[in-house]
Amino acid sequence: MGENAPAGTAQDDLMRLRATIDNVDAALVHLLAERFKATQAVGRLKASAGMPPADPAREERQIARLRSLAQEAGLDPQFAEKFLAFIIAEVIRHHEAISAAHGSPGESGSAGS
Amino acid sequence: MGENAPAGTAQDDLMRLRATIDNVDAALVHLLAERFKATQAVGRLKASAGMPPADPAREERQIARLRSLAQEAGLDPQFAEKFLAFIIAEVIRHHEAISAAHGSPGESGSAGS
């Protein structure tokens, strides 16, 4: 086809790329749902076992690992770190909600769990 | 086991849950890398085909779809929407960087692409 690609090709390419993006987004949503199930289980486990909610050493290991995985995958490591912080903020929101429901003094933490 | 679970069980459970979280995080990082590859291809395609970078109707469809997928998956739909906004902010940052590199007037948009 060269320089005279038929009309509609760019539109077709756009539709194909958007279909990929939509598939990836569906996978991301389902993985995030699983991740929050796991962090909620961690929250319950820590509460029932009397473990401290926050674990800064665990969080540091998670950041280092995600940055390294990002580098291998061709993703900006700084974005990977921002992404983890974004997820952790939501995990803390969940844990605070659990604490509030149990009448305990809303301790946050347990970070990326 | 009942109430007298052996010592170490809570710690073992925690390790198992964290291994799941780490696996999910690795998958998320790799999917995000693929998603940004696709949105960068969209950015290049739109620039070369002279398509407008932003497409508000597409973005609205993405939000509605992700909220619905989140609901099915047991994920807070409001979080899914926040998540898409977080990703889109990064996509716009990429597109602005591409525009800047090409000397065009840094138009943002193309949203979730």
Short mmCIF file of C-alpha atoms in Angstrom, two decimals:
data_model
loop_
_atom_site.label_atom_id
_atom_site.label_comp_id
_atom_site.label_asym_id
_atom_site.label_seq_id
_atom_site.Cartn_x
_atom_site.Cartn_y
_atom_site.Cartn_z
CA MET A 1 0.00 0.00 0.00
CA GLY A 2 2.90 2.32 0.76
CA GLU A 3 2.02 5.98 0.78
CA ASN A 4 -1.40 5.44 -0.70
CA ALA A 5 -2.95 3.46 2.11
CA PRO A 6 -6.69 3.11 1.56
CA ALA A 7 -8.94 5.58 3.33
CA GLY A 8 -10.05 4.31 6.69
CA THR A 9 -6.77 2.59 7.54
CA ALA A 10 -5.78 5.02 10.27
CA GLN A 11 -9.29 4.68 11.68
CA ASP A 12 -8.98 0.87 11.52
CA ASP A 13 -5.60 0.99 13.28
CA LEU A 14 -7.09 3.23 15.94
CA MET A 15 -9.95 0.79 16.49
CA ARG A 16 -7.52 -2.12 16.79
CA LEU A 17 -5.35 -0.28 19.32
CA ARG A 18 -8.41 0.75 21.32
CA ALA A 19 -9.61 -2.86 21.40
CA THR A 20 -6.22 -3.81 22.91
CA ILE A 21 -6.45 -0.99 25.44
CA ASP A 22 -9.97 -2.12 26.40
CA ASN A 23 -8.79 -5.72 26.88
CA VAL A 24 -5.87 -4.59 29.02
CA ASP A 25 -8.19 -2.37 31.09
CA ALA A 26 -10.56 -5.28 31.74
CA ALA A 27 -7.60 -7.39 32.91
CA LEU A 28 -6.35 -4.53 35.12
CA VAL A 29 -9.77 -4.13 36.77
CA HIS A 30 -10.00 -7.84 37.53
CA LEU A 31 -6.45 -8.00 38.90
CA LEU A 32 -7.09 -4.96 41.08
CA ALA A 33 -10.22 -6.65 42.43
CA GLU A 34 -8.11 -9.71 43.36
CA ARG A 35 -5.41 -7.52 44.90
CA PHE A 36 -7.90 -5.76 47.17
CA LYS A 37 -9.35 -9.13 48.20
CA ALA A 38 -5.85 -10.16 49.28
CA THR A 39 -5.09 -6.90 51.11
CA GLN A 40 -8.44 -7.07 52.89
CA ALA A 41 -7.57 -10.61 54.02
CA VAL A 42 -4.22 -9.26 55.25
CA GLY A 43 -6.05 -6.52 57.16
CA ARG A 44 -8.36 -9.04 58.84
CA LEU A 45 -5.47 -11.42 59.59
CA LYS A 46 -3.34 -8.70 61.14
CA ALA A 47 -6.25 -7.44 63.23
CA SER A 48 -7.12 -10.92 64.54
CA ALA A 49 -3.47 -11.90 65.17
CA GLY A 50 -2.65 -8.58 66.82
CA MET A 51 0.02 -7.79 64.23
CA PRO A 52 0.95 -4.14 63.65
CA PRO A 53 -0.90 -2.79 60.58
CA ALA A 54 2.08 -0.98 59.06
CA ASP A 55 5.27 -2.67 57.88
CA PRO A 56 7.66 -0.07 56.41
CA ALA A 57 10.33 -2.68 55.56
CA ARG A 58 7.81 -4.66 53.50
CA GLU A 59 6.75 -1.47 51.72
CA GLU A 60 10.35 -0.60 50.87
CA ARG A 61 10.91 -4.08 49.40
CA GLN A 62 7.71 -3.70 47.34
CA ILE A 63 8.83 -0.35 45.92
CA ALA A 64 12.29 -1.68 44.99
CA ARG A 65 10.81 -4.79 43.38
CA LEU A 66 8.17 -2.89 41.39
CA ARG A 67 10.74 -0.40 40.12
CA SER A 68 12.95 -3.27 38.97
CA LEU A 69 10.03 -5.12 37.29
CA ALA A 70 8.98 -1.87 35.62
CA GLN A 71 12.46 -1.35 34.22
CA GLU A 72 12.44 -4.86 32.71
CA ALA A 73 8.96 -4.34 31.27
CA GLY A 74 9.73 -0.98 29.69
CA LEU A 75 7.56 0.98 32.13
CA ASP A 76 8.82 4.18 33.78
CA PRO A 77 9.98 3.01 37.25
CA GLN A 78 8.88 6.33 38.72
CA PHE A 79 5.38 5.71 37.39
CA ALA A 80 5.42 2.20 38.91
CA GLU A 81 6.27 3.73 42.27
CA LYS A 82 3.51 6.35 41.91
CA PHE A 83 1.13 3.55 40.95
CA LEU A 84 1.97 1.56 44.10
CA ALA A 85 1.45 4.68 46.22
CA PHE A 86 -1.93 5.20 44.54
CA ILE A 87 -2.99 1.61 45.34
CA ILE A 88 -1.66 1.82 48.89
CA ALA A 89 -3.71 4.96 49.54
CA GLU A 90 -6.80 2.94 48.64
CA VAL A 91 -5.71 -0.01 50.84
CA ILE A 92 -5.30 2.38 53.78
CA ARG A 93 -8.78 3.79 53.06
CA HIS A 94 -10.15 0.21 53.22
CA HIS A 95 -8.31 -0.59 56.45
CA GLU A 96 -9.57 2.60 58.04
CA ALA A 97 -13.10 1.65 57.03
CA ILE A 98 -12.61 -1.82 58.62
CA SER A 99 -11.20 -0.22 61.79
CA ALA A 100 -14.10 2.22 61.96
CA ALA A 101 -16.59 -0.64 61.52
CA HIS A 102 -14.90 -2.50 64.42
CA GLY A 103 -14.77 0.59 66.63
CA SER A 104 -10.98 0.49 66.91
CA PRO A 105 -9.09 3.77 66.70
CA GLY A 106 -8.72 3.96 62.92
CA GLU A 107 -5.05 3.10 62.71
CA SER A 108 -3.91 3.25 59.14
CA GLY A 109 -1.06 1.47 57.50
CA SER A 110 -0.50 -2.12 56.36
CA ALA A 111 0.47 -0.26 53.25
CA GLY A 112 0.69 -2.42 50.14
CA SER A 113 0.19 -5.29 52.60
CA MET B 1 -6.72 -26.68 64.48
CA GLY B 2 -9.70 -24.66 65.79
CA GLU B 3 -8.77 -22.10 68.39
CA ASN B 4 -5.36 -23.63 69.08
CA ALA B 5 -3.76 -23.04 65.70
CA PRO B 6 -0.03 -23.77 65.88
CA ALA B 7 2.29 -20.81 66.38
CA GLY B 8 3.46 -19.35 63.11
CA THR B 9 0.20 -19.95 61.28
CA ALA B 10 -0.80 -16.30 61.10
CA GLN B 11 2.71 -15.50 59.87
CA ASP B 12 2.46 -18.28 57.27
CA ASP B 13 -0.93 -16.98 56.12
CA LEU B 14 0.53 -13.49 55.85
CA MET B 15 3.41 -14.78 53.72
CA ARG B 16 1.01 -16.62 51.43
CA LEU B 17 -1.18 -13.55 50.97
CA ARG B 18 1.86 -11.37 50.31
CA ALA B 19 3.09 -13.83 47.67
CA THR B 20 -0.28 -13.45 45.93
CA ILE B 21 -0.09 -9.66 46.17
CA ASP B 22 3.44 -9.74 44.71
CA ASN B 23 2.29 -11.93 41.81
CA VAL B 24 -0.64 -9.63 41.10
CA ASP B 25 1.65 -6.59 41.24
CA ALA B 26 4.05 -8.15 38.71
CA ALA B 27 1.10 -8.81 36.39
CA LEU B 28 -0.18 -5.24 36.86
CA VAL B 29 3.22 -3.75 36.01
CA HIS B 30 3.49 -5.80 32.82
CA LEU B 31 -0.07 -4.95 31.75
CA LEU B 32 0.54 -1.27 32.39
CA ALA B 33 3.69 -1.47 30.24
CA GLU B 34 1.59 -2.96 27.40
CA ARG B 35 -1.13 -0.36 27.89
CA PHE B 36 1.33 2.51 27.55
CA LYS B 37 2.81 0.91 24.43
CA ALA B 38 -0.70 0.93 22.93
CA THR B 39 -1.48 4.51 23.97
CA GLN B 40 1.85 5.68 22.61
CA ALA B 41 1.01 4.01 19.29
CA VAL B 42 -2.37 5.81 19.39
CA GLY B 43 -0.55 9.10 20.01
CA ARG B 44 1.76 8.57 17.02
CA LEU B 45 -1.12 7.39 14.81
CA LYS B 46 -3.28 10.41 15.65
CA ALA B 47 -0.38 12.79 15.08
CA SER B 48 0.49 11.29 11.69
CA ALA B 49 -3.15 11.03 10.55
CA GLY B 50 -4.00 14.53 11.76
CA MET B 51 -6.67 13.21 14.13
CA PRO B 52 -7.61 15.34 17.13
CA PRO B 53 -5.77 14.12 20.25
CA ALA B 54 -8.74 14.27 22.61
CA ASP B 55 -11.91 12.21 22.21
CA PRO B 56 -14.31 12.97 25.08
CA ALA B 57 -16.96 10.52 23.81
CA ARG B 58 -14.41 7.68 23.85
CA GLU B 59 -13.38 8.64 27.37
CA GLU B 60 -16.98 8.61 28.58
CA ARG B 61 -17.48 5.14 27.13
CA GLN B 62 -14.29 3.95 28.85
CA ILE B 63 -15.44 5.27 32.23
CA ALA B 64 -18.89 3.66 31.93
CA ARG B 65 -17.37 0.34 30.83
CA LEU B 66 -14.75 0.26 33.59
CA ARG B 67 -17.33 1.09 36.24
CA SER B 68 -19.50 -1.76 35.00
CA LEU B 69 -16.56 -4.23 34.86
CA ALA B 70 -15.53 -3.15 38.37
CA GLN B 71 -19.01 -3.81 39.70
CA GLU B 72 -18.96 -7.34 38.24
CA ALA B 73 -15.47 -7.99 39.64
CA GLY B 74 -16.29 -6.76 43.15
CA LEU B 75 -14.14 -3.63 42.84
CA ASP B 76 -15.42 -0.22 43.97
CA PRO B 77 -16.58 1.45 40.71
CA GLN B 78 -15.51 4.82 42.07
CA PHE B 79 -12.01 3.45 42.55
CA ALA B 80 -12.02 2.08 38.98
CA GLU B 81 -12.91 5.57 37.72
CA LYS B 82 -10.15 7.16 39.85
CA PHE B 83 -7.75 4.53 38.52
CA LEU B 84 -8.59 5.38 34.90
CA ALA B 85 -8.11 9.09 35.65
CA PHE B 86 -4.71 8.28 37.19
CA ILE B 87 -3.63 6.33 34.09
CA ILE B 88 -4.98 9.01 31.74
CA ALA B 89 -2.95 11.69 33.54
CA GLU B 90 0.17 9.66 32.72
CA VAL B 91 -0.92 9.15 29.10
CA ILE B 92 -1.36 12.92 28.73
CA ARG B 93 2.11 13.44 30.23
CA HIS B 94 3.51 11.05 27.58
CA HIS B 95 1.66 12.79 24.75
CA GLU B 96 2.88 16.17 25.91
CA ALA B 97 6.43 14.82 25.94
CA ILE B 98 5.94 13.51 22.36
CA SER B 99 4.50 16.87 21.27
CA ALA B 100 7.38 18.73 22.90
CA ALA B 101 9.89 16.44 21.16
CA HIS B 102 8.21 17.19 17.81
CA GLY B 103 8.03 20.90 18.46
CA SER B 104 4.23 20.98 18.13
CA PRO B 105 2.26 23.14 20.54
CA GLY B 106 1.94 20.62 23.39
CA GLU B 107 -1.71 19.83 22.96
CA SER B 108 -2.80 17.36 25.57
CA GLY B 109 -5.62 14.88 25.44
CA SER B 110 -6.16 11.60 23.66
CA ALA B 111 -7.10 10.65 27.17
CA GLY B 112 -7.27 6.93 27.81
CA SER B 113 -6.78 6.69 24.05
#
